[in-house]
Amino acid sequence: MTAKADISWTDRAILSVARLWLTLRHPALVVRFFMKLGYLPNPAAPARYHEMLLWRKLVDRNPLFVTLTDKLAAKAYIHDACPEIAVPETLWRGQDAADIPADLLAGAVVVKANHGSAMNIFVRDGEPDHAAIMRKASRWLRKRYGRRDGEWAYWPVVPTVFVEERLTLSGGTIATDIKVHVCSGVISHVWVEDKHAERSLLFDRQATPLPGRDPDYPREDQALPVNARLIDHVRQAISMAPGIAGDLDYIRIDFLVTDGSLYAGEITAYSAAGYGTWTNPVIAEEIERLWRIDQSAFLRREHKGAVRLYADALRARCRSRN
């Protein structure tokens, strides 16, 4: 994708200066981007999917992302936006894991932290024991997640440990997770995983399977078999995700899959920390086509001074590409 010629030389110069400034201001993130993805990004005037996610990290400080990234606040947000979707019940919350009631840990629950990813302990019949859970959860509470990859929306979240009901997910029969990528109310694609069977599949917005693999299970022999119940769940997720996403320029809405129904999962502002890839290039190209950064919170706001010059130049570039 190349910019059209009607952007002025002044705007080009402003964007070039902004690119240099952002690169010098965030060298670690730019180098990490290059090491992960193999090319130097343009963080000031992004055109490619991963550049857009980097731009979101560096520039688009939408305060709503903090709410959506907070796993507890996101539950309330999802319930308000889509009351028909079931939300896993929160059984306890607090700032000290030592205060978790012992009787809760005697059953089947999940202990989580609200301010990061992959902070989950699956508990059944008292295992792991309370001491082990407390040690691990206490480490979570001391950690500020997302600093290495610039995922700033995690940083203001008040770290909280919570205990959630443990769902019986349909791994091995349907799937465990359905992840819907949405751009300004339009679905780009759906990513379905079975974490128990280590399989996955991609779908388009009509729930038709797509070729290609995802970063978690990249081999073709890890393709998830299609069945009628899976298609029904994918179609249900497709129907609900845009209502949850609202007018956000890009977001990922996750669902958990049980035999009987879907449950709300997470909302992800930085899918795969901004580095996820697919073997089918059409996936990223479709997100790039649909992701209108001129509809981002940053470009919807009025700015002053040098930031205003940059925002106006970026808006002009967006117009030249649409």
Tab-separated table of C-alpha atoms in Angstrom:
chain	number	residue	atom	x	y	z
A	1	MET	CA	0.000	0.000	0.000
A	2	THR	CA	1.513	3.357	-1.033
A	3	ALA	CA	0.482	6.897	-0.267
A	4	LYS	CA	-1.134	8.896	-3.035
A	5	ALA	CA	0.598	12.004	-4.333
A	6	ASP	CA	-1.837	14.617	-2.970
A	7	ILE	CA	-0.245	14.860	0.478
A	8	SER	CA	1.734	18.107	0.666
A	9	TRP	CA	5.487	18.312	1.060
A	10	THR	CA	4.930	20.113	4.366
A	11	ASP	CA	2.921	17.206	5.731
A	12	ARG	CA	5.542	14.778	4.451
A	13	ALA	CA	8.247	16.717	6.230
A	14	ILE	CA	6.261	16.804	9.476
A	15	LEU	CA	5.685	13.052	9.339
A	16	SER	CA	9.369	12.440	8.641
A	17	VAL	CA	10.364	14.522	11.661
A	18	ALA	CA	7.756	12.723	13.783
A	19	ARG	CA	9.121	9.357	12.650
A	20	LEU	CA	12.642	10.351	13.679
A	21	TRP	CA	11.442	11.755	17.010
A	22	LEU	CA	9.406	8.661	17.932
A	23	THR	CA	12.238	6.346	16.894
A	24	LEU	CA	14.771	8.228	19.020
A	25	ARG	CA	12.354	8.501	21.938
A	26	HIS	CA	11.523	4.759	21.938
A	27	PRO	CA	14.647	3.011	20.614
A	28	ALA	CA	14.138	-0.192	22.610
A	29	LEU	CA	10.646	-0.747	21.182
A	30	VAL	CA	11.798	0.016	17.632
A	31	VAL	CA	14.743	-2.385	17.942
A	32	ARG	CA	12.505	-5.050	19.468
A	33	PHE	CA	10.048	-4.557	16.601
A	34	PHE	CA	12.868	-5.040	14.085
A	35	MET	CA	14.169	-8.154	15.843
A	36	LYS	CA	10.693	-9.694	15.984
A	37	LEU	CA	9.384	-8.757	12.534
A	38	GLY	CA	12.446	-8.112	10.384
A	39	TYR	CA	11.831	-4.552	9.190
A	40	LEU	CA	12.173	-1.045	10.570
A	41	PRO	CA	8.753	0.406	11.367
A	42	ASN	CA	7.365	3.829	10.660
A	43	PRO	CA	5.802	4.595	14.058
A	44	ALA	CA	4.593	8.045	12.990
A	45	ALA	CA	2.685	7.157	9.806
A	46	PRO	CA	1.897	3.437	10.022
A	47	ALA	CA	0.694	1.495	7.004
A	48	ARG	CA	1.190	-2.135	8.026
A	49	TYR	CA	-0.666	-4.031	10.737
A	50	HIS	CA	2.227	-4.315	13.171
A	51	GLU	CA	3.186	-0.665	12.653
A	52	MET	CA	-0.372	0.309	13.541
A	53	LEU	CA	-0.139	-1.612	16.808
A	54	LEU	CA	3.209	0.066	17.548
A	55	TRP	CA	1.615	3.449	16.805
A	56	ARG	CA	-1.177	2.601	19.238
A	57	LYS	CA	1.408	1.881	21.925
A	58	LEU	CA	3.373	5.076	21.324
A	59	VAL	CA	0.739	7.618	20.311
A	60	ASP	CA	-2.893	6.588	20.748
A	61	ARG	CA	-3.384	6.814	24.531
A	62	ASN	CA	-7.123	6.121	24.521
A	63	PRO	CA	-8.165	5.983	28.216
A	64	LEU	CA	-10.803	3.381	27.342
A	65	PHE	CA	-7.972	0.916	26.698
A	66	VAL	CA	-7.180	0.966	30.426
A	67	THR	CA	-10.733	-0.119	31.244
A	68	LEU	CA	-10.714	-2.814	28.590
A	69	THR	CA	-7.301	-4.119	29.646
A	70	ASP	CA	-8.345	-4.396	33.305
A	71	LYS	CA	-9.868	-7.874	33.407
A	72	LEU	CA	-12.300	-6.955	36.170
A	73	ALA	CA	-13.398	-3.647	34.655
A	74	ALA	CA	-13.751	-5.333	31.262
A	75	LYS	CA	-16.320	-7.746	32.702
A	76	ALA	CA	-18.595	-4.870	33.664
A	77	TYR	CA	-17.984	-3.174	30.311
A	78	ILE	CA	-18.933	-6.318	28.382
A	79	HIS	CA	-22.052	-6.873	30.480
A	80	ASP	CA	-23.212	-3.296	29.833
A	81	ALA	CA	-22.466	-3.494	26.106
A	82	CYS	CA	-23.884	-6.991	25.552
A	83	PRO	CA	-26.143	-8.179	28.402
A	84	GLU	CA	-26.994	-11.405	26.579
A	85	ILE	CA	-23.462	-12.820	26.857
A	86	ALA	CA	-22.726	-14.782	30.034
A	87	VAL	CA	-19.810	-13.494	32.115
A	88	PRO	CA	-17.821	-15.856	34.382
A	89	GLU	CA	-18.720	-15.119	37.996
A	90	THR	CA	-16.165	-13.356	40.177
A	91	LEU	CA	-16.191	-15.109	43.552
A	92	TRP	CA	-13.631	-12.938	45.393
A	93	ARG	CA	-11.251	-10.052	44.766
A	94	GLY	CA	-8.565	-8.319	46.795
A	95	GLN	CA	-5.051	-6.860	46.930
A	96	ASP	CA	-3.578	-9.625	49.123
A	97	ALA	CA	-3.628	-13.249	47.970
A	98	ALA	CA	-3.305	-14.366	51.592
A	99	ASP	CA	-6.891	-13.183	52.106
A	100	ILE	CA	-8.399	-15.612	49.597
A	101	PRO	CA	-10.904	-17.725	51.558
A	102	ALA	CA	-9.599	-21.257	51.922
A	103	ASP	CA	-12.985	-22.788	51.142
A	104	LEU	CA	-12.946	-21.202	47.672
A	105	LEU	CA	-9.724	-23.019	46.845
A	106	ALA	CA	-11.219	-26.383	47.763
A	107	GLY	CA	-13.359	-26.456	44.609
A	108	ALA	CA	-12.855	-25.820	40.896
A	109	VAL	CA	-11.896	-22.166	40.375
A	110	VAL	CA	-9.389	-19.991	38.532
A	111	VAL	CA	-7.179	-17.525	40.402
A	112	LYS	CA	-6.262	-14.564	38.203
A	113	ALA	CA	-4.739	-11.101	38.271
A	114	ASN	CA	-6.479	-8.240	36.501
A	115	HIS	CA	-3.448	-6.288	35.272
A	116	GLY	CA	-1.648	-8.650	32.904
A	117	SER	CA	-1.765	-11.585	30.528
A	118	ALA	CA	-1.120	-15.272	31.301
A	119	MET	CA	-1.726	-14.694	35.011
A	120	ASN	CA	-3.955	-17.699	35.708
A	121	ILE	CA	-3.864	-20.563	38.206
A	122	PHE	CA	-6.330	-23.372	37.565
A	123	VAL	CA	-7.398	-24.903	40.873
A	124	ARG	CA	-9.188	-28.179	41.471
A	125	ASP	CA	-9.669	-30.162	44.683
A	126	GLY	CA	-7.252	-28.039	46.668
A	127	GLU	CA	-4.381	-28.243	44.175
A	128	PRO	CA	-2.207	-26.214	43.972
A	129	ASP	CA	-2.321	-25.541	47.697
A	130	HIS	CA	-2.993	-22.150	49.258
A	131	ALA	CA	0.684	-21.432	49.967
A	132	ALA	CA	1.708	-22.047	46.353
A	133	ILE	CA	-1.127	-19.882	45.066
A	134	MET	CA	-0.232	-17.096	47.488
A	135	ARG	CA	3.426	-17.093	46.422
A	136	LYS	CA	2.612	-16.929	42.726
A	137	ALA	CA	-0.169	-14.363	43.073
A	138	SER	CA	2.025	-12.189	45.289
A	139	ARG	CA	4.626	-12.099	42.513
A	140	TRP	CA	1.931	-10.999	40.089
A	141	LEU	CA	0.928	-8.113	42.344
A	142	ARG	CA	4.501	-6.818	42.422
A	143	LYS	CA	4.786	-6.884	38.651
A	144	ARG	CA	3.865	-4.105	36.237
A	145	TYR	CA	2.907	-6.005	33.128
A	146	GLY	CA	3.619	-4.810	29.575
A	147	ARG	CA	6.636	-2.553	30.150
A	148	ARG	CA	8.976	-4.514	27.883
A	149	ASP	CA	6.593	-4.292	24.916
A	150	GLY	CA	5.218	-0.804	25.602
A	151	GLU	CA	1.666	-1.971	26.386
A	152	TRP	CA	0.936	1.178	28.369
A	153	ALA	CA	-2.764	0.470	29.056
A	154	TYR	CA	-1.774	-2.137	31.639
A	155	TRP	CA	0.268	0.301	33.708
A	156	PRO	CA	-2.497	2.379	35.379
A	157	VAL	CA	-4.548	-0.716	36.326
A	158	VAL	CA	-4.593	-1.245	40.101
A	159	PRO	CA	-3.210	-4.793	40.556
A	160	THR	CA	-5.882	-7.045	42.011
A	161	VAL	CA	-6.099	-10.784	42.533
A	162	PHE	CA	-9.485	-12.374	41.949
A	163	VAL	CA	-11.065	-15.800	42.050
A	164	GLU	CA	-13.370	-16.743	39.186
A	165	GLU	CA	-15.621	-19.708	38.559
A	166	ARG	CA	-13.914	-22.375	36.493
A	167	LEU	CA	-15.808	-23.145	33.326
A	168	THR	CA	-15.800	-26.543	31.672
A	169	LEU	CA	-14.455	-25.574	28.260
A	170	SER	CA	-15.123	-27.674	25.186
A	171	GLY	CA	-11.549	-28.540	24.396
A	172	GLY	CA	-11.317	-31.707	22.339
A	173	THR	CA	-14.904	-31.460	21.093
A	174	ILE	CA	-15.530	-27.891	19.870
A	175	ALA	CA	-12.866	-25.361	20.939
A	176	THR	CA	-11.811	-23.435	24.023
A	177	ASP	CA	-11.540	-19.873	22.640
A	178	ILE	CA	-13.016	-17.725	19.874
A	179	LYS	CA	-11.206	-14.442	19.167
A	180	VAL	CA	-12.905	-11.910	16.913
A	181	HIS	CA	-10.887	-9.066	15.360
A	182	VAL	CA	-13.074	-5.996	14.792
A	183	CYS	CA	-12.267	-2.705	13.025
A	184	SER	CA	-14.804	0.115	13.500
A	185	GLY	CA	-17.640	-2.371	13.786
A	186	VAL	CA	-16.525	-4.564	10.867
A	187	ILE	CA	-15.073	-8.008	11.516
A	188	SER	CA	-11.801	-8.719	9.760
A	189	HIS	CA	-11.472	-12.369	10.774
A	190	VAL	CA	-12.105	-14.863	13.570
A	191	TRP	CA	-9.417	-16.941	15.253
A	192	VAL	CA	-10.626	-20.129	16.956
A	193	GLU	CA	-8.396	-22.161	19.266
A	194	ASP	CA	-8.631	-25.488	21.045
A	195	LYS	CA	-5.904	-25.129	23.637
A	196	HIS	CA	-6.498	-28.629	24.983
A	197	ALA	CA	-6.037	-30.319	21.599
A	198	GLU	CA	-3.479	-27.724	20.390
A	199	ARG	CA	-5.461	-26.952	17.244
A	200	SER	CA	-6.913	-23.824	15.682
A	201	LEU	CA	-8.659	-22.432	12.624
A	202	LEU	CA	-9.287	-19.060	10.988
A	203	PHE	CA	-12.688	-17.897	9.703
A	204	ASP	CA	-13.923	-14.910	7.728
A	205	ARG	CA	-16.808	-12.683	8.836
A	206	GLN	CA	-19.322	-15.102	7.275
A	207	ALA	CA	-17.980	-17.987	9.407
A	208	THR	CA	-16.321	-19.595	6.375
A	209	PRO	CA	-12.985	-21.318	7.135
A	210	LEU	CA	-9.918	-19.527	5.782
A	211	PRO	CA	-6.603	-21.002	4.643
A	212	GLY	CA	-3.492	-20.348	6.669
A	213	ARG	CA	-2.318	-20.815	10.232
A	214	ASP	CA	-1.930	-18.655	13.310
A	215	PRO	CA	1.109	-18.085	15.553
A	216	ASP	CA	0.017	-20.446	18.343
A	217	TYR	CA	-0.488	-23.562	16.218
A	218	PRO	CA	1.244	-22.827	12.910
A	219	ARG	CA	1.423	-26.290	11.352
A	220	GLU	CA	-1.217	-27.354	8.878
A	221	ASP	CA	-1.704	-30.624	10.751
A	222	GLN	CA	-2.875	-28.496	13.700
A	223	ALA	CA	-5.979	-27.337	11.826
A	224	LEU	CA	-9.107	-27.589	13.969
A	225	PRO	CA	-11.792	-29.894	12.479
A	226	VAL	CA	-15.013	-28.118	11.545
A	227	ASN	CA	-18.297	-29.290	13.002
A	228	ALA	CA	-21.798	-27.851	13.222
A	229	ARG	CA	-21.500	-26.798	16.877
A	230	LEU	CA	-18.263	-24.954	16.181
A	231	ILE	CA	-19.870	-23.042	13.316
A	232	ASP	CA	-22.846	-22.156	15.529
A	233	HIS	CA	-20.538	-20.762	18.214
A	234	VAL	CA	-18.491	-18.811	15.663
A	235	ARG	CA	-21.645	-17.265	14.214
A	236	GLN	CA	-22.828	-16.327	17.694
A	237	ALA	CA	-19.486	-14.659	18.447
A	238	ILE	CA	-19.627	-12.827	15.104
A	239	SER	CA	-23.093	-11.493	15.979
A	240	MET	CA	-22.045	-10.191	19.413
A	241	ALA	CA	-18.492	-8.929	18.936
A	242	PRO	CA	-19.271	-5.665	17.065
A	243	GLY	CA	-21.673	-4.571	19.799
A	244	ILE	CA	-18.958	-5.045	22.397
A	245	ALA	CA	-16.289	-3.402	20.230
A	246	GLY	CA	-18.404	-0.322	19.579
A	247	ASP	CA	-16.679	2.308	17.449
A	248	LEU	CA	-13.114	1.382	18.388
A	249	ASP	CA	-10.845	1.528	15.360
A	250	TYR	CA	-9.406	-1.926	16.138
A	251	ILE	CA	-9.898	-4.387	18.987
A	252	ARG	CA	-9.984	-8.127	19.643
A	253	ILE	CA	-12.992	-9.570	21.464
A	254	ASP	CA	-12.422	-12.983	23.055
A	255	PHE	CA	-15.000	-15.587	24.014
A	256	LEU	CA	-14.743	-18.805	26.023
A	257	VAL	CA	-16.497	-21.889	24.633
A	258	THR	CA	-18.470	-24.420	26.668
A	259	ASP	CA	-20.622	-27.222	25.275
A	260	GLY	CA	-23.805	-25.233	25.719
A	261	SER	CA	-22.894	-21.581	25.238
A	262	LEU	CA	-20.329	-18.841	24.934
A	263	TYR	CA	-18.975	-16.819	27.834
A	264	ALA	CA	-17.243	-13.459	27.742
A	265	GLY	CA	-13.477	-13.739	27.764
A	266	GLU	CA	-11.106	-10.797	27.479
A	267	ILE	CA	-10.801	-7.672	25.375
A	268	THR	CA	-7.358	-7.287	23.841
A	269	ALA	CA	-5.975	-3.943	22.703
A	270	TYR	CA	-2.527	-5.337	21.805
A	271	SER	CA	-3.115	-8.706	20.167
A	272	ALA	CA	-0.059	-10.952	20.744
A	273	ALA	CA	1.713	-7.896	22.220
A	274	GLY	CA	1.774	-6.436	18.704
A	275	TYR	CA	3.866	-9.198	17.126
A	276	GLY	CA	1.366	-11.854	16.027
A	277	THR	CA	1.671	-13.192	12.471
A	278	TRP	CA	-0.286	-15.509	10.181
A	279	THR	CA	0.928	-17.767	7.402
A	280	ASN	CA	-1.840	-16.355	5.178
A	281	PRO	CA	-0.861	-12.737	4.294
A	282	VAL	CA	-4.477	-11.910	3.467
A	283	ILE	CA	-5.267	-11.814	7.191
A	284	ALA	CA	-2.961	-8.861	7.914
A	285	GLU	CA	-3.913	-7.190	4.620
A	286	GLU	CA	-7.601	-7.286	5.554
A	287	ILE	CA	-6.921	-5.679	8.938
A	288	GLU	CA	-4.819	-2.998	7.214
A	289	ARG	CA	-7.685	-2.331	4.786
A	290	LEU	CA	-10.266	-2.002	7.558
A	291	TRP	CA	-8.251	-0.340	10.327
A	292	ARG	CA	-8.968	3.376	10.011
A	293	ILE	CA	-6.546	5.124	12.343
A	294	ASP	CA	-8.271	8.387	11.457
A	295	GLN	CA	-11.087	6.994	13.643
A	296	SER	CA	-8.727	6.462	16.582
A	297	ALA	CA	-9.134	8.393	19.814
A	298	PHE	CA	-5.948	10.348	19.087
A	299	LEU	CA	-7.103	11.651	15.708
A	300	ARG	CA	-10.614	12.387	16.962
A	301	ARG	CA	-9.249	14.814	19.544
A	302	GLU	CA	-8.118	18.384	19.050
A	303	HIS	CA	-4.449	19.056	19.799
A	304	LYS	CA	-2.196	22.053	20.229
A	305	GLY	CA	1.261	23.084	19.111
A	306	ALA	CA	3.570	20.554	17.476
A	307	VAL	CA	1.185	17.691	18.252
A	308	ARG	CA	-1.522	19.488	16.276
A	309	LEU	CA	0.812	19.816	13.276
A	310	TYR	CA	1.558	16.110	13.477
A	311	ALA	CA	-2.103	15.108	13.883
A	312	ASP	CA	-3.135	17.268	10.909
A	313	ALA	CA	-0.381	15.769	8.756
A	314	LEU	CA	-1.384	12.252	9.734
A	315	ARG	CA	-5.042	12.996	8.982
A	316	ALA	CA	-3.989	14.249	5.537
A	317	ARG	CA	-2.065	11.067	4.945
A	318	CYS	CA	-5.079	8.981	5.995
A	319	ARG	CA	-7.281	10.897	3.539
A	320	SER	CA	-4.788	10.297	0.741
A	321	ARG	CA	-4.934	6.548	1.346
A	322	ASN	CA	-8.708	6.143	1.623
